[in-house]
Structure formats: structure tokens, C-alpha cells
Coordinates of C-alpha atoms and ligand atoms in Angstrom, one line a residue:
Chain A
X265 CA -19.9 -28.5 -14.4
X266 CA -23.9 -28.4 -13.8
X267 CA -25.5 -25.5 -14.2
X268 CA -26.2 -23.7 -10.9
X269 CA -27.4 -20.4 -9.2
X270 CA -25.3 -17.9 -7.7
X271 CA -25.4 -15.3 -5.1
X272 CA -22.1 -13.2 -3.8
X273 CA -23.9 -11.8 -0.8
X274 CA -22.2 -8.6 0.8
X275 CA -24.2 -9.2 4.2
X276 CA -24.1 -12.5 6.5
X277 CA -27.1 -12.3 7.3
X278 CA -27.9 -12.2 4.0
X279 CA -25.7 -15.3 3.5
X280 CA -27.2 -17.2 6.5
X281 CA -30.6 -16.1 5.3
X282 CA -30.0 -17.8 2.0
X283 CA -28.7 -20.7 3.3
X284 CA -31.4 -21.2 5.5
X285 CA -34.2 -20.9 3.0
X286 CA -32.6 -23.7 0.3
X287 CA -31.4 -25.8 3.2
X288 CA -29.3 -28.6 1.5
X289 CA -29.8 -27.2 -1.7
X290 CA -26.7 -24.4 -1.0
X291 CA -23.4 -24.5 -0.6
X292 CA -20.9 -21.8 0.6
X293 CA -18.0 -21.2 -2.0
X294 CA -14.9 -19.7 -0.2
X295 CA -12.0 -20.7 -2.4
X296 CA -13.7 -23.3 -4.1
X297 CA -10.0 -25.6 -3.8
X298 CA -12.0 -28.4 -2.7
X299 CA -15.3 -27.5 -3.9
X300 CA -15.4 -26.9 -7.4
X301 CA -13.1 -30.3 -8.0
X302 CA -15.5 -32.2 -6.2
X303 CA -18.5 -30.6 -8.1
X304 CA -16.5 -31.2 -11.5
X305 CA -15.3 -35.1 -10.4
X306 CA -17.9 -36.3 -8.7
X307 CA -20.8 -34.7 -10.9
X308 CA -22.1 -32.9 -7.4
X309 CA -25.4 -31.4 -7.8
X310 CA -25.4 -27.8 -6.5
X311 CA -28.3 -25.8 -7.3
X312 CA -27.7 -22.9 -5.4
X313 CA -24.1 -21.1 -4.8
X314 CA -23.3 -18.8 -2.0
X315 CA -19.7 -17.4 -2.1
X316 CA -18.3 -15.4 0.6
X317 CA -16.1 -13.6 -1.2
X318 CA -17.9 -10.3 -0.3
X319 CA -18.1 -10.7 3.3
X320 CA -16.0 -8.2 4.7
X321 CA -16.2 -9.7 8.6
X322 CA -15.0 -12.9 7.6
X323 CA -11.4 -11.5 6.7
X324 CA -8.6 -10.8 8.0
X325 CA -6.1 -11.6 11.3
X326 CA -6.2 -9.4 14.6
X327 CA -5.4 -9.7 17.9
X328 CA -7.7 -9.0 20.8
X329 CA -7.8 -7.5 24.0
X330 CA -7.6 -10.5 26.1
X331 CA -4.4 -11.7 23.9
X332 CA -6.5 -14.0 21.9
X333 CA -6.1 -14.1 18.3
X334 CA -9.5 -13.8 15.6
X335 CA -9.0 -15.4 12.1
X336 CA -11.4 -15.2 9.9
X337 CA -12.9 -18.1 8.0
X338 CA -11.7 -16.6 4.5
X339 CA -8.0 -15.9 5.1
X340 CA -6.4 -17.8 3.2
X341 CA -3.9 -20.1 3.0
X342 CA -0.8 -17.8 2.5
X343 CA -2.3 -15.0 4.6
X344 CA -2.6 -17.4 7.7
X345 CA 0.9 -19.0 6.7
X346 CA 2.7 -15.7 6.3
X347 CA 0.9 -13.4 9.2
X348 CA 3.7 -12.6 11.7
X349 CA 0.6 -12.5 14.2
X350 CA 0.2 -15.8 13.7
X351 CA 3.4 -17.1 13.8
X352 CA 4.4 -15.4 17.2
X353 CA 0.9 -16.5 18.1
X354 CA 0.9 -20.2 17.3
X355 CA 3.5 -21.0 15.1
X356 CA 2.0 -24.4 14.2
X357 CA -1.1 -22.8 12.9
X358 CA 1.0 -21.4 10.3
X359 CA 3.5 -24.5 9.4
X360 CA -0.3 -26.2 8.8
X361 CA -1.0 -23.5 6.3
X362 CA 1.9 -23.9 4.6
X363 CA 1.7 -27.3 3.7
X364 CA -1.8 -26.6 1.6
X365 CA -0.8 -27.6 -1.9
X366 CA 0.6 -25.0 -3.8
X367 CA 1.3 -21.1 -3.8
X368 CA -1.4 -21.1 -6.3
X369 CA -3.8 -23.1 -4.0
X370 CA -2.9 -21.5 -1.1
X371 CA -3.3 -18.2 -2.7
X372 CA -7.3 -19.3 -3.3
X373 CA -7.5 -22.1 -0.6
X374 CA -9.2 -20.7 3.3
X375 CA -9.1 -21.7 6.7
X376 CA -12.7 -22.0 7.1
X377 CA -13.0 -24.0 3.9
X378 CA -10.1 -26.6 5.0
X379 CA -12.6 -27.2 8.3
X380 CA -15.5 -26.5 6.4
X381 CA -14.1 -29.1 3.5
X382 CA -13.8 -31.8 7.0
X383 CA -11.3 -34.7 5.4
X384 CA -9.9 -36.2 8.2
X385 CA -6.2 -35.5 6.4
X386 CA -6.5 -32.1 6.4
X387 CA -3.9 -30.1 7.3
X388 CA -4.4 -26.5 8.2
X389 CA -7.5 -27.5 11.1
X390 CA -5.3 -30.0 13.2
X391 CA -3.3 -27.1 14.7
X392 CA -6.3 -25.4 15.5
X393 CA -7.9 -28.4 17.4
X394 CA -4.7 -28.4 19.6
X395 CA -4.3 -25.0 20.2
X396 CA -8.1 -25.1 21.9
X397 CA -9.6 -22.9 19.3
X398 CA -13.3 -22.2 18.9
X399 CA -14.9 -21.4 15.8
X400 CA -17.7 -18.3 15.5
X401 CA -20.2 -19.9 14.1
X402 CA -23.1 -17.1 12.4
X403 CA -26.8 -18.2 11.4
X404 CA -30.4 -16.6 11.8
X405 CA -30.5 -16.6 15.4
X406 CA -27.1 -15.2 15.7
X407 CA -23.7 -16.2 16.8
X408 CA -22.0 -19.1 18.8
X409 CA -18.7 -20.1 19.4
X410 CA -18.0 -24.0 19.7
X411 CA -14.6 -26.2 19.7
X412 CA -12.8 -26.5 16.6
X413 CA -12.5 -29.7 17.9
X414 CA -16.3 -30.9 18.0
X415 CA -17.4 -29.4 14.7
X416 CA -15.6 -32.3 12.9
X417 CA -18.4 -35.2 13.2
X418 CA -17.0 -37.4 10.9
X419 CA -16.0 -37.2 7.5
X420 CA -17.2 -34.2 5.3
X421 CA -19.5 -34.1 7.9
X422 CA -19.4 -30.5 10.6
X423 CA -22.1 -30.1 13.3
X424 CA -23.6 -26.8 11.8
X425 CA -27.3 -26.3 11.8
X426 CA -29.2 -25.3 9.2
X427 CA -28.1 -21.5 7.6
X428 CA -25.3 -21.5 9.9
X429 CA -21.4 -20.9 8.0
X430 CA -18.3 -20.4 9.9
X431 CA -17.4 -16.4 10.5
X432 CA -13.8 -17.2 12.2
X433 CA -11.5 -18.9 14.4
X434 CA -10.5 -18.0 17.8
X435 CA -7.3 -19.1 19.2
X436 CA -6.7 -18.5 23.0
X437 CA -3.5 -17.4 23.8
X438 CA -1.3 -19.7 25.1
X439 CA 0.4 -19.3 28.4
X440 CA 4.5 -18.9 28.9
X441 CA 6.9 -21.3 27.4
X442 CA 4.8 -23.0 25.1
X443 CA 6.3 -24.5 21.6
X444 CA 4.3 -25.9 18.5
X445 CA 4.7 -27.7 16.1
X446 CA 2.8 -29.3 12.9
X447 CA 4.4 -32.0 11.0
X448 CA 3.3 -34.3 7.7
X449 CA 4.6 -37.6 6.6
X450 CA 4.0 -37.5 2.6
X451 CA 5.5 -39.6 -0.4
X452 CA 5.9 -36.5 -1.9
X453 CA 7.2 -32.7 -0.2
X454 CA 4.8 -30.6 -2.0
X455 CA 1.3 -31.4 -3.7
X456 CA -0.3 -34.4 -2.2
X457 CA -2.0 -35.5 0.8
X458 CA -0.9 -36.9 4.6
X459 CA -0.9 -40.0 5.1
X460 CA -0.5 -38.4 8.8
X461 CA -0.3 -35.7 10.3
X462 CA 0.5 -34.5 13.6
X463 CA -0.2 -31.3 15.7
X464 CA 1.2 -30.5 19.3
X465 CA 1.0 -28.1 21.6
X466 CA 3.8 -28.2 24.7
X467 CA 3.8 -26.2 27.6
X468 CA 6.5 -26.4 30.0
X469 CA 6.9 -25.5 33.8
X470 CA 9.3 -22.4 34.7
X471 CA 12.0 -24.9 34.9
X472 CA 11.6 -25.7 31.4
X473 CA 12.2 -29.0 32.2
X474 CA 8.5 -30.3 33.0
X475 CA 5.6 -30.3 31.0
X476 CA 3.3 -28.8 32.4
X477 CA 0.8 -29.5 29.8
X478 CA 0.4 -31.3 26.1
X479 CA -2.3 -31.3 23.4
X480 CA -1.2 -33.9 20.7
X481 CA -4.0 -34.1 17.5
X482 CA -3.9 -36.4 14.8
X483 CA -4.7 -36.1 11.3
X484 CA -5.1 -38.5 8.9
X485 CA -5.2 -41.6 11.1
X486 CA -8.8 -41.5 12.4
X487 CA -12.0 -40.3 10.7
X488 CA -11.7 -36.6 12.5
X489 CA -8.7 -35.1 14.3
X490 CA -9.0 -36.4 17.8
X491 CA -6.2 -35.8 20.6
X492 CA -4.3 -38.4 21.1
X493 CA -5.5 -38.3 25.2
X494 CA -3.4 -40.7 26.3
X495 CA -0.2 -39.6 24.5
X496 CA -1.3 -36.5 26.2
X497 CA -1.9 -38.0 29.7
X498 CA 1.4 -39.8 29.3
X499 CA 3.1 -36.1 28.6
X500 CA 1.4 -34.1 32.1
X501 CA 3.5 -33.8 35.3
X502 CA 6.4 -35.4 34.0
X503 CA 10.3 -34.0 33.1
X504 CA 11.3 -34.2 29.5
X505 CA 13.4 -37.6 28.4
X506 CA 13.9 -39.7 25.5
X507 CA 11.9 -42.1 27.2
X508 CA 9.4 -39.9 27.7
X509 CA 9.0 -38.8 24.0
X510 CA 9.1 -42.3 23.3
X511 CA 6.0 -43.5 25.2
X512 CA 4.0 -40.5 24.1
X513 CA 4.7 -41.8 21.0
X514 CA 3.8 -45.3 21.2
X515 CA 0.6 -43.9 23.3
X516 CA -0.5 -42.0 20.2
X517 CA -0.2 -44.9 17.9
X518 CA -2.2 -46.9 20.4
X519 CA -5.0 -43.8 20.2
X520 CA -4.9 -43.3 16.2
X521 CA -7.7 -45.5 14.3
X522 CA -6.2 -45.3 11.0
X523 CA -7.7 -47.1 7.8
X524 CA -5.7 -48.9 4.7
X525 CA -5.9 -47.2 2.0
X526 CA -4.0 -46.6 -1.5
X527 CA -1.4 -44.7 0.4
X528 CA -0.5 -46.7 2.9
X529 CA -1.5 -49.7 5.0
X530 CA -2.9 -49.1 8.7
X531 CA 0.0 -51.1 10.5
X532 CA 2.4 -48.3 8.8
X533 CA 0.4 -45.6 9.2
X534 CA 0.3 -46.6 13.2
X535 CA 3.5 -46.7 13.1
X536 CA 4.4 -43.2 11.3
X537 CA 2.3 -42.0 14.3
X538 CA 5.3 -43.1 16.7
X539 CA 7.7 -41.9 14.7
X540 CA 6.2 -38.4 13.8
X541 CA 4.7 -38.0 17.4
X542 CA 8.3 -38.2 18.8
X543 CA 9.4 -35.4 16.4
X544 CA 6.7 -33.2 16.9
X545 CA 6.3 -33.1 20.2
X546 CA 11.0 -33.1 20.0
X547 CA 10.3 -29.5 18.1
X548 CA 7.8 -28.2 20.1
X549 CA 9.3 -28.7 23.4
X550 CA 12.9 -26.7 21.6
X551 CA 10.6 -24.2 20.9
X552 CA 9.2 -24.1 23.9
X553 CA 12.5 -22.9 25.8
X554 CA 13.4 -21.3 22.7
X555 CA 10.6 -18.8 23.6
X556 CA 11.2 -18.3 26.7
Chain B
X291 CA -29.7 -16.5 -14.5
X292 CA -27.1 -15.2 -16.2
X293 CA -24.4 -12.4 -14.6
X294 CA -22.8 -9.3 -15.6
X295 CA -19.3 -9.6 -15.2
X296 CA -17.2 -6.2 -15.5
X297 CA -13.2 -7.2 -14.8
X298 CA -10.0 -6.3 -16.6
X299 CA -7.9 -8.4 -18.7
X300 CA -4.6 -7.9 -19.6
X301 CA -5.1 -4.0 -18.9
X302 CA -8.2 -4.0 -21.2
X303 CA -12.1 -3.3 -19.6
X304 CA -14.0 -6.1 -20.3
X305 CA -17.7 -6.4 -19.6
X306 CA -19.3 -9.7 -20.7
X307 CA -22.7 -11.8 -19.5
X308 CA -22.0 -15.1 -18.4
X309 CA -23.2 -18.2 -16.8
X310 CA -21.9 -19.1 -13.6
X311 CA -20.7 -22.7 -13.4
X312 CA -18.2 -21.2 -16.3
X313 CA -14.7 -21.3 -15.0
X314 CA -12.8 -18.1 -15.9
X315 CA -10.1 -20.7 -17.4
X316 CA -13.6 -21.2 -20.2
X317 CA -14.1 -17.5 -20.0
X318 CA -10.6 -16.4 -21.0
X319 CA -9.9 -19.2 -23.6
X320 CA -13.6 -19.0 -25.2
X321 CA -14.9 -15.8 -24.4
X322 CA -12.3 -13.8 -24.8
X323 CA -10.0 -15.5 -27.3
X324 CA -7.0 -16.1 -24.9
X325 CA -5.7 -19.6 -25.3
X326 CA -2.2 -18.8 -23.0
X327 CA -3.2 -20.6 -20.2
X328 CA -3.9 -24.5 -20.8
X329 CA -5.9 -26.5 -18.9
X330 CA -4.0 -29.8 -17.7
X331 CA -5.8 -31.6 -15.0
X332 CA -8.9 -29.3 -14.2
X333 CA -7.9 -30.2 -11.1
X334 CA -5.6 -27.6 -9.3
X335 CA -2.4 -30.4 -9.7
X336 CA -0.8 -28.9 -12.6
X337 CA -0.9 -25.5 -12.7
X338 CA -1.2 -25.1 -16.5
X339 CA -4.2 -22.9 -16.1
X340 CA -2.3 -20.4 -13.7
X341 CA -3.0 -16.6 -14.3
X342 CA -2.9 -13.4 -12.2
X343 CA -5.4 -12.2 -10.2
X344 CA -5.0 -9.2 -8.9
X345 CA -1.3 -10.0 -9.5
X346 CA -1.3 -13.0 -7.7
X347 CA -1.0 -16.5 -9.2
X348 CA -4.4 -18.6 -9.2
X349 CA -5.3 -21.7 -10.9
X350 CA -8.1 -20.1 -13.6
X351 CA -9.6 -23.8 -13.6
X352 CA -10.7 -23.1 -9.7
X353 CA -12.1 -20.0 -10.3
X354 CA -15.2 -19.3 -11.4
X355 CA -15.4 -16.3 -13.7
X356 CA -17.9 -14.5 -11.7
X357 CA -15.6 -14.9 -8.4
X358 CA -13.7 -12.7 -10.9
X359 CA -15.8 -9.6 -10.6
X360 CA -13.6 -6.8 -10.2
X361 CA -10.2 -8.3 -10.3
X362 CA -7.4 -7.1 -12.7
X363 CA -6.5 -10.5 -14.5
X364 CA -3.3 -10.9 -16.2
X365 CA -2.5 -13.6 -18.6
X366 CA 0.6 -15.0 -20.2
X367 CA -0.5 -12.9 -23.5
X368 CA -0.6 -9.6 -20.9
X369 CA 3.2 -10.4 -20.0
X370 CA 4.7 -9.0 -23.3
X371 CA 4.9 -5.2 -23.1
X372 CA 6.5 -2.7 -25.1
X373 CA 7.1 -5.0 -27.8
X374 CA 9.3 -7.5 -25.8
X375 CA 8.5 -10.9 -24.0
X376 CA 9.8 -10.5 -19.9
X377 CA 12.2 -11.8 -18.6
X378 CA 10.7 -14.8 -17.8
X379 CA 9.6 -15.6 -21.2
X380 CA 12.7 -14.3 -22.9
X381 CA 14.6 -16.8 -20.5
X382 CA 12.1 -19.8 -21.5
X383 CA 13.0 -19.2 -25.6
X384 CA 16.8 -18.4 -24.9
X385 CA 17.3 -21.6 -22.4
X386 CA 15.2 -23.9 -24.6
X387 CA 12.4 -24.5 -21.7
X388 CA 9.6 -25.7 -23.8
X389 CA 9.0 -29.1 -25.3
X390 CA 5.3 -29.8 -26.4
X391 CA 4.8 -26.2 -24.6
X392 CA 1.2 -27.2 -22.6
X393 CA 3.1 -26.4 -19.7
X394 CA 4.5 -23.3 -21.1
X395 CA 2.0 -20.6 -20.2
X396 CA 1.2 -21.8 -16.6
X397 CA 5.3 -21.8 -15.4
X398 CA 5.5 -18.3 -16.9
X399 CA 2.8 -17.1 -15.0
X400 CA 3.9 -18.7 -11.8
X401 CA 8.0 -17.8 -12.5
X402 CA 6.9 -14.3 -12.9
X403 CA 5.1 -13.9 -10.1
X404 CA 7.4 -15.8 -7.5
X405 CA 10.6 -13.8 -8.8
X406 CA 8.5 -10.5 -8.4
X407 CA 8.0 -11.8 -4.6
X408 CA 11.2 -13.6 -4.1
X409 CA 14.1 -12.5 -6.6
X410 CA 16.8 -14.1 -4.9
X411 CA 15.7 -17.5 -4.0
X412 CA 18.1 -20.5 -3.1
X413 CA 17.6 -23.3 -5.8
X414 CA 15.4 -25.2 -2.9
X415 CA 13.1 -22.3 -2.5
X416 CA 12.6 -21.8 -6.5
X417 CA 12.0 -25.1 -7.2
X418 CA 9.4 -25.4 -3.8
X419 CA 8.1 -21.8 -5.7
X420 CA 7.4 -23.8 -9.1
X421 CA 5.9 -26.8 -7.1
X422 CA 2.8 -26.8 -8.4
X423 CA 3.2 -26.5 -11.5
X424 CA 3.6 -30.0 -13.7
X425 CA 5.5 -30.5 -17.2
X426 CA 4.9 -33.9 -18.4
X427 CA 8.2 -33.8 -20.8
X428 CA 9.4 -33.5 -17.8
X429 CA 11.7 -30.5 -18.9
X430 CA 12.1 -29.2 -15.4
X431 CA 15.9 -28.7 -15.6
X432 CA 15.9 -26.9 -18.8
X433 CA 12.7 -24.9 -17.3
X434 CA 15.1 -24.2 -13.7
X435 CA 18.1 -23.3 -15.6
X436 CA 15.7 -20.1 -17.3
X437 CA 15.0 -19.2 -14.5
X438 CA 18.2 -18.9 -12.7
X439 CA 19.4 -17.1 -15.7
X440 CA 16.7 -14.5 -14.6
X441 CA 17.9 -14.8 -11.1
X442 CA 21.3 -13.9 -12.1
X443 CA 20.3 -11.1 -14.1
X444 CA 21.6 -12.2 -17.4
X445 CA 18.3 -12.4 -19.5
X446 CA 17.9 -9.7 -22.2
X447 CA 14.1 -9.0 -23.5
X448 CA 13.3 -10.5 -26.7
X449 CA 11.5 -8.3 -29.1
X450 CA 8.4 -9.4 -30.8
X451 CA 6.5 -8.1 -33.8
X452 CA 4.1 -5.5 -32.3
X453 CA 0.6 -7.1 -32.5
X454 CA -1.5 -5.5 -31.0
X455 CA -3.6 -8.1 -28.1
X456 CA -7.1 -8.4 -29.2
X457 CA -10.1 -10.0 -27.2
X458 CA -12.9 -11.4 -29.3
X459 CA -15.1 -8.9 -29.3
X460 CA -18.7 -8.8 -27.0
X461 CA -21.4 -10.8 -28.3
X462 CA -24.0 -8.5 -31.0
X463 CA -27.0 -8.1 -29.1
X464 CA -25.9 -7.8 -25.5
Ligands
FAD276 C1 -4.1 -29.6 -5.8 C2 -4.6 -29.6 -4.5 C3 -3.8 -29.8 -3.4 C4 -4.3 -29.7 -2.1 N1 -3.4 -30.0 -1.0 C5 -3.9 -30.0 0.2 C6 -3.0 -30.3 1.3 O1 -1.8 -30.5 1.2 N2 -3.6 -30.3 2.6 C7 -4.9 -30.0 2.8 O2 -5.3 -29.9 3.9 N3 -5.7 -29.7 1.8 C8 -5.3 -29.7 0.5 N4 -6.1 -29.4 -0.5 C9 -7.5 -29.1 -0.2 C10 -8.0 -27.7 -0.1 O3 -7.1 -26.8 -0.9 C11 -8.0 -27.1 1.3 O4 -8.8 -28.0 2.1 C12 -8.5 -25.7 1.4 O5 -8.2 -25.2 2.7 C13 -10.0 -25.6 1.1 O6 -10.4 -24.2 1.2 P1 -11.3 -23.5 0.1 O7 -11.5 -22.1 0.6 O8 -10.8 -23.7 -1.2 O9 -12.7 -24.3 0.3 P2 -13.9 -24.5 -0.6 O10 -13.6 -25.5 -1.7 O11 -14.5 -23.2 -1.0 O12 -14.9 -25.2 0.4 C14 -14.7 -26.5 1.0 C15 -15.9 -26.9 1.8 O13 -16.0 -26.1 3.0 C16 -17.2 -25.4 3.0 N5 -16.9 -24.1 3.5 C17 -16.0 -23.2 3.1 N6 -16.0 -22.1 3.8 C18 -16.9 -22.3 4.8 C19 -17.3 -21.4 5.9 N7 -16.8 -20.2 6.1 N8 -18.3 -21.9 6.7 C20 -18.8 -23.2 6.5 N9 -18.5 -24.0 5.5 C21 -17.5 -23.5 4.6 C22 -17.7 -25.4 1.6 O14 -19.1 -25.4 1.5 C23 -17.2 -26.8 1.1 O15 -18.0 -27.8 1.4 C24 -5.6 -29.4 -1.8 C25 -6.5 -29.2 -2.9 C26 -6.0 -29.2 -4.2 C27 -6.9 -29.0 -5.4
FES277 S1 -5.7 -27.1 -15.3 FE1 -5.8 -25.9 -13.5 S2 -4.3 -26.8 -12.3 FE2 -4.3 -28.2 -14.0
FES278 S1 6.9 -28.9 -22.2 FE1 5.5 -30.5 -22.4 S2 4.5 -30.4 -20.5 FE2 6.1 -29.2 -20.2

């Protein structure tokens, strides 16, 4: 690896304030999963490291007041997948987690740095897009909260300005009978990467028969992790069927933009989509009146 | 610029100076004389490079050293006390779970740690446990049959000559 700086910051501000100052010459650290391999493969030139290992409000899981739950951006990957808060929460947010490589990875690997890392086959930051949740976003002039969902501009690419890092993730909570579910198609079980992915959210009427409303979000199939808005459209106002599932899932195909690549062909990836689309949204709605 | 890095290894203080783009796999293996853990891929795929921090597996090849400040590090060398190997390793030389032994290091590590965590897994959850680690002789049945032989609660420790573990010492001069 290049020589570089290195600064372990026990402040944010001190953070932002360093990021701010060498502009695109810094680059957070979290858990350095993504990082570090891409500094080592790709020869990238970092002169100036800022880890956030030190950064005490970027930690941990807790549930607020108004029953929404704060994440912060360096939990990591078995923290998120094991935290019983998150798994009565939003169960999906922690079936995403899961799926990040290995105990070892996920034992290094963050939330923020799986959005922060913005590959369009991520797998932890899809559930978060469909359960509405905004990231905190700290920098000089303070804090602001934006989608999860618009921070993903394109690939590797987030909409932060200039000294601004992610501080945490807020997930609304979601109303009664609601079900989740995240769901990979991979070659492999473990170790390697979606060729798609797919998040929903379900919320049924009382008569947990209806849906009352969907959030389907793709990953791996477009260059972010869009909803699938007409899959979603398809879903509102009307009572569960086969058929239903079925048209949701060819919907979501038809919204998915996926690319050819060596791990598998657009046509199959479009139709994965279908197929996992139908599943998802099959173990979410179970869920759902499983809940109650 | 170079750091001050004050961690423990293996039980022992260590306080060293080092550069920080070097990985704490280059620190332990260099630095400090421990060769245990291997590096495979460099990569985070093969888990060759897995040690303890703060008694929880890592890949060492992911870590820089100086994101090491502080921690309590264990290596494969740290997992021999009182004269004997663990379990773990004592189950490795009794089932015959080493070929070319690369691997070696990096599935003790993990084993250790997931049995700690999880001592009665189903043969689906061990082998999901060890997923990340990779043995190119592909020994993996050998390698699973260990370690349900630690599950079971059949291993006995294997006693070594005492030596005692010795780091290379600091650098005249610093
Ligand atoms: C072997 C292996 C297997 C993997 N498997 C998977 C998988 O199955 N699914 C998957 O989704 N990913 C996988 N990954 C990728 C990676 O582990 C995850 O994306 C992980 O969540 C990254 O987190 P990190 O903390 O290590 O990020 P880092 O590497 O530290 O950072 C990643 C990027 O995000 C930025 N960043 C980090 N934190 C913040 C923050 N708080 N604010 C702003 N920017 C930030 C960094 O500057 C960097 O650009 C795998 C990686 C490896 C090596
Ligand atoms: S050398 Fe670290 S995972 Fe392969
Ligand atoms: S024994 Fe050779 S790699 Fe596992």
C-alpha cells in the first residue's frame, strides 16, 4: 500500500474539520472492508486517512422517543445483524447485515461504510432505502438528515458535500402489521456478491388481507437501489393473491435496469428479479400477519 | 509521520513506532516475529490472516496496525497455554486437518472463536461459522471432522515443549 497520513480523530467536528480542509485528498476509514482492498488493488492514492474509530456518537443502536430507531454509521455488521432492537424493529435490516461476507468481515465491516462504499450490489443499504430511513449526515455547518434513498447518486458516488461523513441512520418505525424481508440470489451461500438483491417492506390493512402499502428496492440490477415504483403501485389497494405476487413481480423486472456482466447476463438477472420479487414480497407479507 | 502504537499481543505489552499504511498482518509477522497467521488473498476472501481482536475474529490483512491501538490481540501462537495446544489445535493434529498448513493458523483462530460463541452448532451452522475461511487442499472434511470432535467433547490437550513466546524485540534507538 502507498504511504499515507493518518488521523483517529476523537471529535466530529474534528473529523469534519479535517475533511473539509484536504477536500478530496481524505478519506474516512470505518472498517476499511472495502477500503483498504481497493487502496491495495487498485493502487488508490490516499494521502490523508481519517478513521472513525474513535468517534463515540457514531456507535451504537437505540430506540427513540417517537419509536424510531438511531443506528450509528459504525455499527457493524454483526452488531446490526444481531441487535434484538433491530430485529423487532425491521427485521430486514438485519437479514441484509447478515449476508456481509463473513463473521470476520462482518465483525470489521459498518453500515455507514456499506452506504458510504455505494456499489449498487450492496447488501446491508437496500433494506434501509425501503424502510424510509434517513441518514444524519455531520459537516462544518452542522447536521442534516436526508433519504437513504437519495444519497446513492450513482455508483461509488453519495451526494455529500465537502467535510460532510455519515453520523447514523434513522429508521421510522413502521406502522401495525408490517413484515420485511431481504433476499439475495448468489452462485455461492456465503462470500460473494448479488447478482440481485431484493428489499420489501409490506404493510397490510386490519384485515390482513390487503396491502395497504409496499416498498420493493432493488439491488444489484440498476446503478443505485431504486424502488421498484411500479411493482409497488401494482401492490397498493389491492387483497393478497398469487396473481397478485406475480405481477408485482413481473413489474419489478420491468423497473430493474440491470447490466451484463461476469456474473450473469441482464436477460437473467431481469428475470431473477421476478422470481426473487415474488419470494420477498411471499415472506414479508407471512410476516406481516405473523406480527400481528 | 510515524505513530506510537501501544497494544497487547498475545498477553504481552507491546509498544512499537510504525508507519501507517502497515497492515497489522506486516506488524505481527515482521515486527513482531509472529508468522501464525498467513496471508492468502490480502483480500478479506480467505481468512488465513484471521486473529483476535479484542477476542473477536478479524482479518489482520484489513486492519491497519494503528486501528489496533489499544486492542488486546491474540494470535494462533497466543492459543497454547500452560504448556498445551487448545482444543482446537489439539483437534487439528489428532484429526489430521492440515495439508500444506497455510490455512492452518487462520481456521484455528476462527474455530476457536466460533465454538467460544456457539459450542453446540448443527453441522450447517459450523460450517456457515468457518465460511470465510479458504483451504486450497481443500481438506475441509478432515478440518470439520476436528472440530466436531471438539464439539463432542472428546479432544484431550496436547502438550508441547514449554517455549517460552518471544516477540522480536523493539528496535535500538527508539
Ligand atoms: C471478502 C469480502 C466479502 C464481502 N461481502 C459483501 C457482501 O456480501 N455484501 C456486501 O454488501 N458487501 C460485501 N463486502 C463489502 C464490505 O464488506 C461492505 O460494503 C462493508 O459494509 C463496508 O464497510 P466498512 O466499514 O468496511 O467500510 P470502509 O471500507 O471503511 O469504507 C467504505 C467506503 O465508505 C466510506 N465511508 C465509510 N464510513 C463512512 C461514513 N460514516 N460516512 C461517509 N463515508 C463513509 C469510506 O470512505 C469508503 O469510501 C465484502 C467485502 C469483502 C472484503
Ligand atoms: S489474507 Fe486476509 S483474508 Fe486472505
Ligand atoms: S491445508 Fe493447504 S490450504 Fe488448507
Amino acid at each position: 500500500m502507498r504511504r499515507f497520513d493518518y488521523a483517529a480523530p476523537t471529535q466530529v467536528f474534528e473529523a469534519c474539520a479535517l475533511l473539509a480542509d484536504r477536500g478530496d485528498e481524505a478519506r474516512v476509514l470505518a472498517g476499511g472492508t472495502d477500503l483498504i482492498v481497493q487502496m491495495r488493488e487498485r493502487d488508490r492514492r490516499v494521502p490523508l486517512i481519517v478513521s472513525l474509530r474513535n468517534l463515540a456518537e457514531l456507535k451504537g443502536i437505540s430506540q427513540n422517543a417517537d419509536g424510531s430507531l438511531t443506528i450509528g454509521a459504525m455499527t457493524t455488521g454483526n452488531e446490526v445483524h444481531h441487535s434484538a432492537l433491530v430485529q423487532s424493529h425491521a427485521f430486514f435490516i438485519s437479514e441484509g447485515a447478515e449476508l456481509l461476507g463473513s463473521i470476520q468481515i462482518r465483525n470489521r465491516g459498518t453500515l455507514g461504510g456499506n452506504v458510504g462504499n455505494a456499489a449498487p450490489s450492496a447488501d446491508a443499504a437496500p433494506p434501509l432505502v425501503a424502510a424510509n430511513a434517513t441518514a444524519c449526515l455531520v459537516g462544518a455547518k452542522g447536521t442534516r438528515d436526508v433519504p437513504v434513498g437519495d444519497l446513492m447518486t450513482g455508483p461509488g458516488q453519495l451526494a455529500l458535500e465537502p467535510g460532510e461523513l455519515i453520523q447514523s441512520f434513522n429508521v421510522p418505525a413502521a406502522p401495525a402489521h408490517t413484515g420485511t424481508r431481504y433476499v439475495r440470489h448468489v452462485p455461492r451461500r456465503e462470500m460473494d456478491i448479488a447478482v440481485v438483491g431484493i428489499a420489501v417492506q409490506v404493510t397490510l390493512e386490519d384485515d390482513l388481507a390487503t396491502i395497504k402499502d409496499a416498498s420493493v428496492v432493488l439491488s444489484a440490477v440498476a446503478p443505485t437501489w431504486p424502488h421498484a415504483t411500479t411493482a409497488e403501485e401494482v401492490l397498493r389497494g389491492l387483497p393478497v393473491s398469487e396473481q397478485l405476487l406475480a405481477h408485482a413481480g413481473e413489474a419489478a423486472a420491468n423497473d430493474s435496469q440491470p447490466i451484463s456482466d461476469v456474473r450473469a447476463s441482464a436477460a437473467y438477472r431481469r428475470m431473477m428479479v421476478d422470481v426473487y420479487t415474488r419470494r420477498a414480497l411471499a415472506t414479508a407479507i407471512e410476516r406481516a400477519r405473523a406480527a400481528v | 509521520m510515524d505513530y506510537p502504537l501501544q497494544l497487547t499481543v498475545n498477553g504481552i505489552p507491546v509498544k512499537r513506532i510504525v508507519e501507517p499504511q502497515v497492515r497489522l498482518l506486516d506488524f505481527l509477522r515482521e515486527d513482531l516475529g509472529l508468522t501464525g497467521a498467513k496471508e492468502g488473498c490480502g483480500t478479506g476472501d480467505c481468512g488465513a490472516c484471521t486473529v483476535l481482536i479484542d477476542g473477536d475474529p478479524h482479518h489482520s490483512c484489513l486492519t491497519l496496525a494503528v486501528e489496533a491501538e489499544g486492542a488486546a490481540v491474540t494470535t494462533v501462537e497466543g492459543m497454547v497455554t500452560d504448556d498445551k495446544l487448545n482444543e482446537v489445535q489439539s483437534a487439528f493434529v489428532t484429526a489430521g486437518a492440515t495439508q500444506c498448513g497455510i490455512c492452518t493458523p487462520g481456521f484455528v483462530v476462527m474455530a476457536t472463536a466460533y465454538l467460544r460463541d456457539n459450542p453446540n452448532p448443527t453441522d450447517d451452522e459450523l460450517r456457515m461459522g468457518i465460511a470465510g475461511n479458504l483451504c486450497r487442499c481443500t481438506g475441509y472434511e478432515t478440518i470439520v471432522t476436528a472440530l466436531h470432535s471438539v464439539i463432542d467433547g472428546k479432544v484431550e490437550r496436547i502438550e508441547v515443549s514449554p517455549e517460552p513466546l518471544e516477540l522480536v524485540p523493539e528496535p535500538e534507538g527508539e
